[in-house]
Amino acid sequence: MLVCINRRSPACGAILRNEKFAVNILNRAQRHISDTFAGRPTCGEAFDFSCCEWADGITGIPVIKDAVASFECQVEAVHDIGSHTVFIGRAVAVEKSDQQPLMYSRRGYSHLSP
């Protein structure tokens, strides 16, 4: 799993210290979480980890409660590129649900149609 994290985000330092991370696929009702971690919260502070509920994942890595899917990863490689740090992780645990995912495309939110 490859993730690019802006070095201004507190998540970047946490991943560097812990050498692990989770990728959460948010559900349609979790748009506010997406906006908060994108640095444009509708209320509260940007990158505020208290904007959602957390649970311990299978390996103990924190994952977002009620996410469509969560991938718990062990860092395999780190690269600094521009304003971001690129983390390449090996997925060591995966959890999923049947909820509809939140999608962001063309600068806006959308959803899958049957």
Coordinates of C-alpha atoms in Angstrom, one line a residue:
M1 CA 0.0 0.0 0.0
L2 CA 1.4 3.4 -0.9
V3 CA 0.3 6.6 0.9
C4 CA 1.5 10.1 0.5
I5 CA 1.3 12.3 3.6
N6 CA 1.9 16.0 3.8
R7 CA 4.7 16.6 6.2
R8 CA 2.6 19.2 8.0
S9 CA 0.2 16.5 9.1
P10 CA 0.8 15.1 12.5
A11 CA 0.1 11.7 10.9
C12 CA 3.4 11.9 9.1
G13 CA 5.5 12.1 12.3
A14 CA 3.4 9.3 14.0
I15 CA 4.0 7.0 11.1
L16 CA 7.7 7.7 11.1
R17 CA 7.9 7.0 14.9
N18 CA 5.7 3.9 14.9
E19 CA 6.7 2.4 11.5
K20 CA 3.1 1.3 10.9
F21 CA -0.1 2.9 9.6
A22 CA -3.7 2.2 8.7
V23 CA -5.5 3.1 5.5
N24 CA -9.3 3.5 6.1
I25 CA -11.8 3.6 3.3
L26 CA -14.5 5.9 4.7
N27 CA -18.3 5.3 4.4
R28 CA -20.7 7.8 2.8
A29 CA -21.6 9.3 6.2
Q30 CA -17.9 10.1 7.0
R31 CA -17.4 13.0 4.7
H32 CA -16.4 15.3 7.7
I33 CA -13.5 12.9 8.5
S34 CA -12.2 13.2 5.0
D35 CA -12.4 17.0 5.0
T36 CA -10.7 17.2 8.4
F37 CA -7.7 15.1 7.3
A38 CA -7.6 16.9 4.0
G39 CA -6.9 20.0 6.0
R40 CA -10.3 21.7 5.3
P41 CA -12.6 20.9 8.2
T42 CA -16.1 22.2 8.2
C43 CA -15.7 22.7 11.9
G44 CA -12.9 22.2 14.4
E45 CA -9.2 22.0 13.6
A46 CA -7.4 20.5 10.5
F47 CA -5.9 17.0 11.1
D48 CA -7.8 16.7 14.4
F49 CA -7.8 13.0 15.3
S50 CA -10.7 13.5 17.7
C51 CA -13.0 14.2 14.7
C52 CA -14.0 10.5 14.7
E53 CA -14.2 7.3 16.8
W54 CA -11.2 5.0 16.7
A55 CA -11.0 1.3 17.5
D56 CA -8.0 -1.1 17.8
G57 CA -7.5 -3.0 14.5
I58 CA -6.6 -6.7 14.3
T59 CA -2.9 -5.9 15.0
G60 CA -3.7 -3.1 17.5
I61 CA -3.1 -0.3 15.0
P62 CA -5.9 2.3 15.4
V63 CA -8.5 2.2 12.7
I64 CA -11.5 4.5 12.1
K65 CA -14.7 2.9 13.5
D66 CA -17.4 2.1 10.9
A67 CA -15.0 2.5 8.0
V68 CA -15.9 0.4 4.8
A69 CA -12.5 -1.2 5.0
S70 CA -9.2 -0.8 7.0
F71 CA -5.8 -1.9 5.9
E72 CA -3.2 -2.2 8.7
C73 CA 0.3 -1.8 7.3
Q74 CA 3.9 -2.2 8.3
V75 CA 6.2 0.4 6.8
E76 CA 8.6 -1.1 4.2
A77 CA 10.1 2.1 2.6
V78 CA 10.0 5.9 3.1
H79 CA 10.7 8.6 0.5
D80 CA 10.5 12.4 0.8
I81 CA 9.2 14.0 -2.3
G82 CA 8.3 17.7 -2.4
S83 CA 6.0 18.6 0.5
H84 CA 5.1 14.9 1.2
T85 CA 6.5 11.8 2.6
V86 CA 5.7 8.6 0.6
F87 CA 5.2 5.5 2.7
I88 CA 5.2 2.1 1.2
G89 CA 3.6 -0.4 3.5
R90 CA 2.9 -4.1 3.5
A91 CA -0.7 -4.9 4.5
V92 CA -0.6 -7.2 7.5
A93 CA -4.4 -7.2 8.3
V94 CA -7.6 -6.2 6.5
E95 CA -11.1 -5.6 7.8
K96 CA -14.1 -4.9 5.6
S97 CA -17.8 -4.2 5.8
D98 CA -20.8 -4.0 3.4
Q99 CA -21.2 -0.2 3.7
Q100 CA -21.1 2.1 0.7
P101 CA -17.8 3.9 0.3
L102 CA -17.3 7.6 0.2
M103 CA -15.8 8.7 -3.1
Y104 CA -14.0 11.9 -4.1
S105 CA -13.5 12.7 -7.8
R106 CA -13.2 15.9 -9.8
R107 CA -13.0 18.1 -6.7
G108 CA -16.2 16.8 -5.2
Y109 CA -17.9 13.9 -3.4
S110 CA -19.9 11.3 -5.2
H111 CA -21.2 7.8 -4.8
L112 CA -21.4 4.6 -6.8
S113 CA -24.6 3.9 -8.7
P114 CA -25.9 0.4 -9.1

